[in-house]
Amino acid sequence: MKKFFISLSVFVICILIKEIPVEALTTKNYLPNNKLTYYYKETGFDVAAYTDLNKSIFKNGYWRDYHYNSYAKKYEKDDAKKSKYIIKKDGIYVQGIDHLYIDYYTFTNRILPINFKKGGTYKTIYKSSYDKSNFETLQSVDKIISISEKVKIGSKTYKDVVKIKKDINFKELETYIYYAKGLGVIKMTVDNHKKGYQKYAYVNVLYKTRPNK
């Protein structure tokens, strides 16, 4: 009889464990910190090997991008580009203005779900006025691979990082984005897994932050 009660207790515990919901994380806690300046380093291959340095600063309600000019030895602001995050009931949006050469356009993109849940998938929606007449809408399906990834960048190790695979149905290109709590994106990798002149790949990492002045 004693063995029966022990077995029954174990069975009940197992049932309770199975009924505990999978942990979900609040996505807004993984957005970038407005009080920090972000410095990114991108190394990759597109026809030839390259290295780019960029930084992002939050000013007057928008994130502004700066690209490092190695000839002038200074960061130069992209005056035509700005963006901001908007939290809605159905997810996290990025809204702003961008450009392709001299063509300027507005965009409103839903980039993240309202919660991160391991194994979960969600639709990313891109809406752009690039055609100057109608908003072009594109969609992809992204998957949350892990909510407890460990990522090492230089001498710093980030724990409990959210790892997302972008556009899981697009087989020609493999893209992963890594979000750290209180920081936002700390790493992004893109690779088409080809060789030679067809090779296209890069790794973009957050290598330092500084308080905004």
Coordinates of C-alpha atoms in Angstrom, one line a residue, residues 151-158 205-207:
V151 CA 26.3 34.6 -26.2
K152 CA 29.9 35.6 -26.0
I153 CA 31.0 38.9 -27.7
G154 CA 34.7 39.8 -27.1
S155 CA 35.3 39.4 -23.3
K156 CA 31.7 39.8 -22.4
T157 CA 29.2 36.9 -22.0
Y158 CA 25.4 37.6 -22.1
V205 CA 27.6 42.5 -33.0
L206 CA 27.2 45.1 -30.2
Y207 CA 30.7 45.6 -29.1

